[in-house]
mmCIF file of C-alpha atoms in Angstrom:
data_model
loop_
_atom_site.group_PDB
_atom_site.id
_atom_site.type_symbol
_atom_site.label_atom_id
_atom_site.label_comp_id
_atom_site.label_asym_id
_atom_site.label_seq_id
_atom_site.Cartn_x
_atom_site.Cartn_y
_atom_site.Cartn_z
ATOM 1 C CA UNK A 506 26.100 26.936 2.731
ATOM 2 C CA UNK A 507 25.356 26.078 5.794
ATOM 3 C CA UNK A 508 22.194 28.127 5.712
ATOM 4 C CA UNK A 509 20.819 26.792 2.946
ATOM 5 C CA UNK A 510 21.708 23.123 4.339
ATOM 6 C CA UNK A 511 19.914 24.140 7.647
ATOM 7 C CA UNK A 512 16.924 25.324 5.354
ATOM 8 C CA UNK A 513 16.663 22.210 3.217
ATOM 9 C CA UNK A 514 16.257 20.326 6.510
ATOM 10 C CA UNK A 515 13.917 21.738 7.827
ATOM 11 C CA UNK A 516 12.028 21.640 4.745
ATOM 12 C CA UNK A 517 12.025 18.309 4.731
ATOM 13 C CA UNK A 518 11.751 17.710 8.419
ATOM 14 C CA UNK A 519 8.727 19.615 8.363
ATOM 15 C CA UNK A 520 7.263 17.870 4.975
ATOM 16 C CA UNK A 521 8.159 14.349 6.661
ATOM 17 C CA UNK A 522 6.067 15.173 9.988
ATOM 18 C CA UNK A 523 3.722 16.454 7.955
ATOM 19 C CA UNK A 524 3.332 13.026 5.353
ATOM 20 C CA UNK A 525 3.711 10.945 8.933
ATOM 21 C CA UNK A 526 0.418 12.735 9.587
ATOM 22 C CA UNK A 527 -0.960 11.751 6.866
ATOM 23 C CA UNK A 528 -0.714 8.676 6.535
ATOM 24 C CA UNK A 529 -1.296 7.713 10.024
ATOM 25 C CA UNK A 530 -4.602 9.449 9.468
ATOM 26 C CA UNK A 531 -4.999 7.469 6.736
ATOM 27 C CA UNK A 532 -4.254 3.756 8.621
ATOM 28 C CA UNK A 533 -7.224 5.475 10.640
ATOM 29 C CA UNK A 534 -10.066 5.037 7.707
ATOM 30 C CA UNK A 535 -11.684 1.958 7.514
ATOM 31 C CA UNK A 536 -11.557 0.246 4.280
ATOM 32 C CA UNK A 537 -14.562 -1.434 2.127
ATOM 33 C CA UNK A 538 -13.855 -3.002 -0.783
ATOM 34 C CA UNK A 539 -16.736 -3.656 -2.699
ATOM 35 C CA UNK A 540 -17.138 -5.528 -5.945
ATOM 36 C CA UNK A 541 -19.662 -5.033 -8.752
ATOM 37 C CA UNK A 542 -20.676 -7.022 -11.581
ATOM 38 C CA UNK A 543 -23.792 -7.134 -14.055
ATOM 39 C CA UNK A 544 -25.355 -10.077 -11.529
ATOM 40 C CA UNK A 545 -24.279 -8.653 -8.269
ATOM 41 C CA UNK A 546 -23.213 -6.529 -6.207
ATOM 42 C CA UNK A 547 -20.558 -8.049 -3.407
ATOM 43 C CA UNK A 548 -21.291 -7.837 -0.592
ATOM 44 C CA UNK A 549 -24.404 -7.260 -0.362
ATOM 45 C CA UNK A 550 -25.034 -5.717 2.708
ATOM 46 C CA UNK A 551 -22.257 -3.757 4.289
ATOM 47 C CA UNK A 552 -22.589 -2.615 8.177
ATOM 48 C CA UNK A 553 -19.990 -0.294 9.250
ATOM 49 C CA UNK A 554 -19.168 1.578 12.284
ATOM 50 C CA UNK A 555 -20.189 5.621 13.359
ATOM 51 C CA UNK A 556 -16.800 7.624 11.898
ATOM 52 C CA UNK A 557 -14.979 7.745 8.463
ATOM 53 C CA UNK A 558 -15.543 4.941 5.845
ATOM 54 C CA UNK A 559 -13.652 4.848 2.556
ATOM 55 C CA UNK A 560 -15.238 2.381 -0.159
ATOM 56 C CA UNK A 561 -13.595 0.991 -2.753
ATOM 57 C CA UNK A 562 -15.465 0.102 -5.456
ATOM 58 C CA UNK A 563 -14.855 -1.691 -8.169
ATOM 59 C CA UNK A 564 -16.891 -1.111 -11.017
ATOM 60 C CA UNK A 565 -16.551 -4.896 -13.636
ATOM 61 C CA UNK A 566 -20.374 -4.747 -15.238
ATOM 62 C CA UNK A 567 -20.571 -3.149 -18.662
ATOM 63 C CA UNK A 568 -22.553 0.212 -17.238
ATOM 64 C CA UNK A 569 -21.868 2.759 -15.230
ATOM 65 C CA UNK A 570 -23.540 3.147 -12.194
ATOM 66 C CA UNK A 571 -24.152 5.398 -9.209
ATOM 67 C CA UNK A 572 -23.738 4.376 -5.578
ATOM 68 C CA UNK A 573 -26.143 4.563 -2.640
ATOM 69 C CA UNK A 574 -25.272 4.868 0.670
ATOM 70 C CA UNK A 575 -29.124 4.020 2.986
ATOM 71 C CA UNK A 576 -29.703 4.339 6.146
ATOM 72 C CA UNK A 577 -32.530 2.222 6.054
ATOM 73 C CA UNK A 578 -34.700 3.721 3.336
ATOM 74 C CA UNK A 579 -33.156 6.687 3.211
ATOM 75 C CA UNK A 580 -30.213 7.977 0.904
ATOM 76 C CA UNK A 581 -27.296 8.911 3.218
ATOM 77 C CA UNK A 582 -25.069 9.687 0.136
ATOM 78 C CA UNK A 583 -24.485 8.897 -2.804
ATOM 79 C CA UNK A 584 -22.116 9.804 -6.008
#
């Protein structure tokens, strides 16, 4: 019974360590919220620093949309 308790405690400790490391990394990522309607995108212009950025896009329009990240006129990424 002691061996099972130690094994379970070790597994729980390892799981907690990994989840806390993931949470710390997630907190370091800049989040940008974008809302799309039938008439506009808010904000209309976004500038971010180099590094990881998470875009949270809410589509309130009646149409499906495609999201493009541009650098000047060049498409860097699209979804």
